[in-house]
Amino acid sequence: MKEDNYILFEKYLSNELTTEELDYFDLELSTNTYFKQEFEIYKSLNESLSSKFENEENETELRSTLTNLGKEFIKEEKKGKVISIKRLRPLMVAASIALLVGFFLFNNGNPVYSDFAKHNNLELVVRSENNSAISKAEEAFNTKNYKTAFAQLTVLESEFPNDIEIQLHKGICLLELDKYSQAETIFTNISNGTSAFKNKATWYKALTYLKQEQFENCSNTLQTIPKSADEYELAQKLLKKL
Amino acid sequence: MDKKKHADHIYIEALLKNDSRVLSKIYEKYSPKIVAMVKKNSGNADDAQDIIQEVLVTIYHQANEKNFILTCPFDAYFYLLCKRKWLNELKKRGNNRVTIVEEITSISEEQEQQVEETEIFEQQHQLFEKMFKELGQKCQELLKTTFKIKSMEKVAEILGVTYGYARKKKSQCMGQITKLVKNSNEFQQLKSY
């Protein structure tokens, strides 16, 4: 192939052929297969290389987009069930809201009886010939068997009608058994008295209201517990939550 | 333009515009099937990612250079291109007796034709790139400059030569690469299409 032909191709592609040259070109193209083949390759190369170099930057940008998409959509599958943070975000937000709501409710919700009803073990001071009733009552009470405890305490009460401790624990049993009015009567009586169990009874009276969710009565009762009382701190703690 | 664009031609346009929002749909909708196919045939997710990217870049080049119009659904067209590319990759890796475990995909004649069109384009594109690298350094530089700047007058100005001389030089370099292409084995194969 003569080098002249390549110049001819170049001129043809940039529309710079003279009429004479164009006539020659057309003739060659239709009669000379060798000429035709070379021109076709030349033309394809011209198109391909010009497109390649014109779009070099765009191709780089496209590749970077595709690489990122590949990472986002394909790599995660490779790792198995790992979900990208991006996709988890709505879930995470929902979870933290739920946590917040929970926290909020916990702090602002009303206090619950069971949180405060921590009864000390019963160790009756009284001693009698009927020791079995005492031990039975203690055992039942300490194992939260309030029905049995109540029965044993009632037996003991007939023997020691003035023992406040027995009465108080009868009240606690009644409270645990949800016999509120009876429990309240007992606690009120002790509370209005002058015994050593006075403040404790007031505390239990408040708990009786708490268990029934009578928060205002509970609060009013708690406020009558004096600073000097053992129950004062507990009472203040409960008051804050009301 | 007598060809009728398929609705999925939006993906071709997205490649030209580098529209990541639409392109992400390609990955979301079509990549799982390709990843599964590659994994089933001794590849991993990285291989699948490379195959997908190379196929998409090829389609991009074809659209830029040849004004490629998609006339069939993207799904089967894209899948078939990726599958065949992976098959070639396996052969290159020395895995000679590869038969891809195939789920039945019915392919229309039109789809087959579009796939072949893209494949031939790719082979030609690769051949040209390879031959370009075989040119001397000076020719490579000159051609790069002329194609990037487009205006031959400007190229002449930059090179400090006359317009006629610059054009002559370009045609000489183009002549060299034309010969390289014509004499290559790949070209002989391509011609048979």
Coordinates of C-alpha atoms in Angstrom, one line a residue:
Chain A
M1 CA 0.0 0.0 0.0
K2 CA 1.4 3.3 -0.9
E3 CA 1.6 5.9 1.8
D4 CA -0.2 8.3 -0.4
N5 CA -3.3 6.3 0.1
Y6 CA -3.3 6.9 3.8
I7 CA -3.2 10.6 3.2
L8 CA -6.1 10.1 0.9
F9 CA -8.0 8.3 3.6
E10 CA -7.2 11.1 6.0
K11 CA -8.3 13.8 3.6
Y12 CA -11.4 11.9 2.8
L13 CA -12.4 11.5 6.4
S14 CA -11.9 15.2 7.1
N15 CA -13.7 16.2 3.9
E16 CA -10.7 17.7 2.3
L17 CA -10.5 15.9 -1.0
T18 CA -10.7 17.8 -4.3
T19 CA -13.3 16.7 -6.8
E20 CA -10.6 14.9 -8.8
E21 CA -9.2 13.1 -5.8
L22 CA -12.7 12.1 -4.8
D23 CA -13.4 10.6 -8.1
Y24 CA -10.3 8.6 -7.9
F25 CA -11.1 7.6 -4.3
D26 CA -14.6 6.3 -5.3
L27 CA -13.3 4.4 -8.2
E28 CA -10.7 2.7 -6.1
L29 CA -13.2 1.9 -3.3
S30 CA -15.5 0.1 -5.7
T31 CA -12.9 -1.7 -7.7
N32 CA -9.9 -2.4 -5.5
T33 CA -10.7 -4.8 -2.6
Y34 CA -7.3 -4.2 -1.1
F35 CA -7.9 -0.5 -1.1
K36 CA -11.4 -1.0 0.3
Q37 CA -10.2 -3.3 3.1
E38 CA -7.5 -0.9 4.2
F39 CA -9.8 2.0 4.2
E40 CA -12.3 0.2 6.3
I41 CA -9.7 -0.6 8.9
Y42 CA -8.4 2.9 8.8
K43 CA -11.8 4.3 9.3
S44 CA -12.7 2.0 12.1
L45 CA -9.4 2.8 13.9
N46 CA -10.1 6.5 13.4
E47 CA -13.5 6.1 15.0
S48 CA -12.4 3.9 17.8
L49 CA -9.3 5.8 18.8
S50 CA -11.0 9.1 18.6
S51 CA -13.9 7.9 20.8
K52 CA -11.4 6.3 23.2
F53 CA -9.3 9.4 23.8
E54 CA -12.2 11.8 23.7
N55 CA -13.9 9.8 26.5
E56 CA -10.9 8.8 28.5
E57 CA -11.9 11.0 31.5
N58 CA -15.5 9.9 31.3
E59 CA -14.5 6.3 31.2
T60 CA -12.5 6.8 34.4
E61 CA -15.4 8.4 36.1
L62 CA -17.8 5.7 35.0
R63 CA -15.4 3.0 36.2
S64 CA -15.3 4.6 39.6
T65 CA -19.1 4.7 39.8
L66 CA -19.3 1.1 38.9
T67 CA -16.6 0.1 41.4
N68 CA -18.5 1.8 44.1
L69 CA -21.8 0.2 43.1
G70 CA -20.1 -3.2 42.9
K71 CA -18.8 -2.8 46.4
E72 CA -22.2 -1.8 47.7
F73 CA -24.2 -4.5 45.9
I74 CA -21.8 -7.4 45.5
K75 CA -19.2 -7.4 48.2
E76 CA -21.8 -7.7 50.9
E77 CA -23.1 -10.9 49.4
K78 CA -19.6 -12.3 49.5
K79 CA -19.4 -11.7 53.2
G80 CA -22.6 -13.6 53.7
K81 CA -25.3 -12.1 55.7
V82 CA -23.5 -8.9 56.7
I83 CA -25.8 -6.0 55.8
S84 CA -24.2 -2.7 55.1
I85 CA -24.4 0.1 57.7
K86 CA -26.2 2.2 55.1
R87 CA -29.1 -0.3 54.9
L88 CA -29.1 -0.9 58.6
R89 CA -29.5 2.8 59.4
P90 CA -33.3 2.9 59.4
L91 CA -33.3 -0.1 61.7
M92 CA -30.7 1.4 64.0
V93 CA -32.7 4.6 64.3
A94 CA -35.8 2.6 65.1
A95 CA -34.0 0.6 67.7
S96 CA -32.6 3.7 69.4
I97 CA -36.0 5.3 69.4
A98 CA -37.5 2.2 71.0
L99 CA -34.7 2.3 73.6
L100 CA -35.4 5.9 74.3
V101 CA -39.1 5.4 74.6
G102 CA -38.4 2.5 77.0
F103 CA -36.1 4.6 79.1
F104 CA -38.6 7.4 79.1
L105 CA -41.4 5.1 80.2
F106 CA -39.3 3.5 82.9
N107 CA -38.3 6.9 84.4
N108 CA -41.7 8.4 84.1
G109 CA -43.9 5.4 84.6
N110 CA -45.6 4.8 88.0
P111 CA -43.7 2.8 90.6
V112 CA -44.7 -0.7 91.1
Y113 CA -45.6 -2.4 94.4
S114 CA -43.2 -5.3 93.9
D115 CA -40.3 -3.0 93.6
F116 CA -40.8 -1.8 97.1
A117 CA -42.4 -4.8 98.9
K118 CA -39.2 -6.3 100.3
H119 CA -40.3 -7.8 103.6
N120 CA -37.8 -8.6 106.2
N121 CA -37.7 -12.1 107.5
L122 CA -40.1 -12.8 110.3
E123 CA -38.4 -13.6 113.6
L124 CA -41.0 -13.3 116.2
V125 CA -39.9 -12.1 119.5
V126 CA -42.6 -13.9 121.5
R127 CA -41.9 -17.3 122.8
S128 CA -44.6 -19.6 123.9
E129 CA -45.2 -23.2 124.7
N130 CA -46.7 -23.5 121.2
N131 CA -43.3 -23.3 119.5
S132 CA -44.4 -25.2 116.5
A133 CA -46.9 -22.4 115.6
I134 CA -44.2 -19.8 115.8
S135 CA -41.7 -21.7 113.7
K136 CA -44.4 -22.7 111.2
A137 CA -45.5 -19.0 110.9
E138 CA -42.0 -17.9 110.4
E139 CA -41.2 -20.5 107.9
A140 CA -44.3 -19.9 105.9
F141 CA -43.9 -16.1 105.9
N142 CA -40.2 -16.3 104.9
T143 CA -41.0 -18.6 102.0
K144 CA -43.8 -16.2 100.9
N145 CA -46.4 -18.8 101.8
Y146 CA -48.7 -16.0 103.1
K147 CA -51.9 -18.1 103.4
T148 CA -50.3 -20.5 105.8
A149 CA -48.4 -17.8 107.5
F150 CA -51.7 -15.9 108.0
A151 CA -53.3 -19.0 109.5
Q152 CA -50.4 -19.6 111.9
L153 CA -50.3 -16.0 112.9
T154 CA -54.0 -16.0 113.7
V155 CA -53.4 -19.0 116.0
L156 CA -50.6 -17.1 117.7
E157 CA -52.7 -13.9 117.9
S158 CA -55.3 -15.7 120.0
E159 CA -52.5 -16.6 122.4
F160 CA -50.9 -13.1 122.3
P161 CA -53.7 -10.7 121.5
N162 CA -51.6 -7.6 122.3
D163 CA -48.5 -8.5 120.3
I164 CA -48.2 -5.8 117.6
E165 CA -45.6 -7.6 115.6
I166 CA -47.9 -10.5 115.0
Q167 CA -50.7 -8.1 114.0
L168 CA -48.4 -6.3 111.6
H169 CA -47.3 -9.5 109.9
K170 CA -50.9 -10.6 109.7
G171 CA -51.5 -7.3 107.8
I172 CA -48.6 -8.0 105.5
C173 CA -50.0 -11.4 104.7
L174 CA -53.4 -9.9 104.0
L175 CA -51.7 -7.3 101.7
E176 CA -49.9 -10.0 99.8
L177 CA -53.2 -11.9 99.5
D178 CA -54.8 -8.7 98.1
K179 CA -57.1 -8.4 101.1
Y180 CA -56.7 -4.7 101.0
S181 CA -59.4 -3.4 103.4
Q182 CA -58.5 -5.8 106.1
A183 CA -54.8 -5.1 105.7
E184 CA -55.5 -1.4 105.7
T185 CA -57.5 -1.6 108.9
I186 CA -54.6 -3.4 110.7
F187 CA -52.0 -1.0 109.4
T188 CA -54.1 2.1 110.3
N189 CA -54.6 0.8 113.8
I190 CA -50.9 0.2 114.4
S191 CA -50.0 3.4 112.6
N192 CA -52.3 5.5 114.9
G193 CA -50.8 3.8 118.0
T194 CA -47.6 4.4 119.8
S195 CA -45.8 1.1 119.3
A196 CA -42.3 0.5 117.9
F197 CA -44.1 -0.7 114.7
K198 CA -45.9 2.6 114.2
N199 CA -43.9 3.9 111.3
K200 CA -43.5 0.5 109.7
A201 CA -47.2 0.1 109.7
T202 CA -47.5 3.5 108.0
W203 CA -45.1 2.4 105.4
Y204 CA -47.1 -0.7 104.8
K205 CA -50.3 1.3 104.7
A206 CA -48.7 3.3 101.9
L207 CA -47.7 0.1 100.1
T208 CA -51.3 -1.1 100.4
Y209 CA -52.4 2.0 98.4
L210 CA -49.5 1.6 96.0
K211 CA -50.5 -1.9 95.2
Q212 CA -54.0 -0.7 94.4
E213 CA -52.5 2.1 92.4
Q214 CA -54.0 4.7 94.6
F215 CA -51.0 7.0 94.1
E216 CA -52.4 10.1 95.8
N217 CA -53.4 8.2 99.0
C218 CA -50.0 6.5 98.9
S219 CA -48.2 9.8 98.6
N220 CA -50.2 11.4 101.4
T221 CA -49.5 8.4 103.7
L222 CA -45.8 8.5 102.9
Q223 CA -45.6 12.1 103.9
T224 CA -46.6 11.3 107.4
I225 CA -43.5 9.2 108.0
P226 CA -41.1 11.3 110.1
K227 CA -37.5 11.8 109.3
S228 CA -36.4 9.9 112.3
A229 CA -38.1 6.7 111.1
D230 CA -36.2 3.8 109.6
E231 CA -38.6 3.8 106.7
Y232 CA -38.0 7.5 105.9
E233 CA -35.4 7.0 103.2
L234 CA -37.5 4.3 101.5
A235 CA -40.5 6.6 101.7
Q236 CA -38.7 9.5 100.1
K237 CA -37.4 7.2 97.3
L238 CA -41.0 6.1 96.6
L239 CA -42.3 9.6 96.8
K240 CA -39.9 10.8 94.1
K241 CA -41.3 8.3 91.7
L242 CA -44.9 9.1 92.4
Chain B
M1 CA -32.5 5.4 13.0
D2 CA -34.8 2.6 12.0
K3 CA -34.2 0.5 15.2
K4 CA -36.8 0.7 17.9
K5 CA -35.4 1.4 21.3
H6 CA -36.4 -0.9 24.1
A7 CA -37.6 0.7 27.4
D8 CA -34.4 -0.8 29.0
H9 CA -32.3 1.5 26.7
I10 CA -32.4 3.8 29.8
Y11 CA -29.5 1.7 31.1
I12 CA -27.4 2.5 28.0
E13 CA -28.2 6.1 28.5
A14 CA -27.3 5.9 32.2
L15 CA -23.9 4.5 31.2
L16 CA -23.3 7.4 28.8
K17 CA -24.4 9.9 31.5
N18 CA -22.7 8.1 34.4
D19 CA -26.1 8.2 36.2
S20 CA -25.4 6.3 39.3
R21 CA -29.0 6.2 40.5
V22 CA -30.1 4.3 37.4
L23 CA -26.9 2.3 37.3
S24 CA -27.5 1.1 40.8
K25 CA -30.7 -0.5 39.5
I26 CA -28.6 -2.7 37.2
Y27 CA -26.6 -3.9 40.2
E28 CA -29.7 -4.3 42.3
K29 CA -31.8 -6.2 39.7
Y30 CA -29.3 -8.1 37.6
S31 CA -26.1 -8.7 39.5
P32 CA -27.4 -11.4 41.9
K33 CA -28.0 -13.8 39.0
I34 CA -24.6 -13.1 37.6
V35 CA -22.8 -13.5 40.9
A36 CA -24.6 -16.8 41.4
M37 CA -23.6 -18.0 38.0
V38 CA -19.9 -17.1 38.5
K39 CA -19.9 -18.7 42.0
K40 CA -21.4 -21.8 40.6
N41 CA -18.6 -22.0 38.1
S42 CA -15.4 -21.8 40.1
G43 CA -15.4 -18.0 40.6
N44 CA -16.1 -15.7 43.5
A45 CA -17.9 -12.4 44.0
D46 CA -14.8 -10.4 43.0
D47 CA -14.7 -12.2 39.7
A48 CA -18.3 -11.4 39.2
Q49 CA -17.8 -7.8 40.0
D50 CA -15.0 -7.5 37.4
I51 CA -17.0 -9.3 34.8
I52 CA -20.0 -7.0 35.3
Q53 CA -17.9 -3.9 35.2
E54 CA -16.0 -4.9 32.1
V55 CA -19.2 -5.7 30.2
L56 CA -20.8 -2.4 31.2
V57 CA -17.7 -0.5 30.1
T58 CA -17.8 -2.3 26.8
I59 CA -21.5 -1.4 26.3
Y60 CA -20.5 2.2 27.2
H61 CA -17.8 2.3 24.5
Q62 CA -20.2 0.7 22.0
A63 CA -22.9 3.3 22.7
N64 CA -20.4 6.1 22.4
E65 CA -18.7 5.0 19.3
K66 CA -21.4 3.1 17.4
N67 CA -24.6 4.8 18.8
F68 CA -25.6 1.4 20.1
I69 CA -29.4 1.0 20.4
L70 CA -30.8 -1.6 22.8
T71 CA -33.8 -3.2 21.1
C72 CA -34.4 -6.1 23.5
P73 CA -34.7 -6.5 27.2
F74 CA -31.5 -5.7 29.1
D75 CA -31.8 -8.7 31.4
A76 CA -31.0 -11.6 29.1
Y77 CA -28.7 -9.5 26.9
F78 CA -26.6 -8.5 29.9
Y79 CA -26.6 -11.9 31.5
L80 CA -25.5 -13.7 28.3
L81 CA -22.6 -11.2 27.8
C82 CA -21.4 -11.7 31.3
K83 CA -21.7 -15.5 31.0
R84 CA -19.7 -15.6 27.8
K85 CA -17.1 -13.3 29.2
W86 CA -16.7 -15.5 32.3
L87 CA -16.4 -18.5 30.1
N88 CA -13.5 -16.8 28.2
E89 CA -11.9 -15.8 31.5
L90 CA -12.0 -19.4 32.7
K91 CA -10.4 -20.5 29.4
K92 CA -7.7 -17.9 29.8
R93 CA -7.0 -19.3 33.3
G94 CA -6.2 -22.6 31.8
N95 CA -9.5 -24.2 32.6
N96 CA -10.0 -25.7 29.2
R97 CA -12.9 -28.0 29.7
V98 CA -15.4 -25.5 30.9
T99 CA -19.1 -26.0 30.5
I100 CA -21.1 -23.5 32.3
V101 CA -23.8 -25.0 34.5
E102 CA -26.8 -23.6 32.8
E103 CA -30.3 -22.9 33.8
I104 CA -32.5 -22.7 30.8
T105 CA -32.8 -19.2 29.5
S106 CA -34.7 -18.8 26.4
I107 CA -33.1 -16.3 24.1
S108 CA -34.8 -14.6 21.1
E109 CA -33.0 -14.2 17.8
E110 CA -32.9 -10.5 18.3
Q111 CA -31.2 -10.8 21.7
E112 CA -28.7 -13.3 20.3
Q113 CA -27.9 -10.8 17.6
Q114 CA -27.4 -7.9 20.0
V115 CA -25.2 -10.0 22.1
E116 CA -23.0 -10.9 19.1
E117 CA -22.9 -7.3 18.0
T118 CA -21.5 -6.2 21.4
E119 CA -19.1 -9.1 21.5
I120 CA -17.7 -8.3 18.0
F121 CA -17.4 -4.7 19.0
E122 CA -15.5 -5.7 22.1
Q123 CA -13.1 -7.9 20.2
Q124 CA -12.4 -5.2 17.8
H125 CA -12.0 -2.6 20.5
Q126 CA -9.5 -4.8 22.3
L127 CA -7.6 -5.6 19.2
F128 CA -7.2 -1.9 18.4
E129 CA -6.0 -1.1 21.9
K130 CA -3.5 -3.8 21.7
M131 CA -2.1 -2.7 18.3
F132 CA -2.0 0.9 19.5
K133 CA 0.4 -0.1 22.2
E134 CA 2.6 -1.7 19.6
L135 CA 3.1 1.6 17.8
G136 CA 6.3 3.6 18.5
Q137 CA 6.2 6.1 21.3
K138 CA 6.2 9.1 18.9
C139 CA 3.2 7.8 17.0
Q140 CA 1.3 7.0 20.1
E141 CA 1.8 10.5 21.4
L142 CA 0.9 12.1 18.1
L143 CA -2.3 10.1 17.7
K144 CA -3.3 10.8 21.3
T145 CA -2.8 14.5 20.8
T146 CA -4.7 14.6 17.5
F147 CA -7.7 12.7 18.8
K148 CA -7.8 14.6 22.1
I149 CA -7.5 18.0 20.5
K150 CA -9.6 17.1 17.5
S151 CA -8.6 20.3 15.5
M152 CA -5.6 19.5 13.3
E153 CA -4.8 23.2 13.0
K154 CA -4.3 23.4 16.8
V155 CA -2.2 20.2 16.8
A156 CA 0.0 21.7 14.2
E157 CA 0.3 24.9 16.2
I158 CA 1.2 23.0 19.4
L159 CA 3.8 20.8 17.6
G160 CA 5.2 23.9 15.8
V161 CA 4.7 22.3 12.3
T162 CA 2.6 23.1 9.3
Y163 CA -0.9 21.8 9.0
G164 CA 0.0 19.6 6.0
Y165 CA 2.9 18.1 7.8
A166 CA 0.9 17.3 10.9
R167 CA -1.8 15.6 8.8
K168 CA 0.8 13.7 6.9
K169 CA 2.4 12.5 10.1
K170 CA -1.0 11.4 11.5
S171 CA -1.9 9.5 8.3
Q172 CA 1.5 7.7 8.5
C173 CA 0.9 6.6 12.0
M174 CA -2.6 5.5 11.2
G175 CA -1.2 3.6 8.2
Q176 CA 1.1 1.8 10.6
I177 CA -1.6 0.7 12.9
T178 CA -3.8 -0.2 10.0
K179 CA -1.2 -2.6 8.8
L180 CA -0.7 -4.0 12.3
V181 CA -4.4 -4.7 12.6
K182 CA -4.7 -6.2 9.2
N183 CA -1.9 -8.6 9.7
S184 CA -2.9 -9.8 13.2
N185 CA -4.4 -13.2 13.8
E186 CA -7.3 -11.6 15.7
F187 CA -8.3 -9.7 12.6
Q188 CA -8.4 -12.8 10.5
Q189 CA -10.8 -14.3 13.1
L190 CA -12.9 -11.1 13.3
K191 CA -13.2 -11.0 9.5
S192 CA -15.0 -14.4 9.5
Y193 CA -18.0 -12.8 11.2

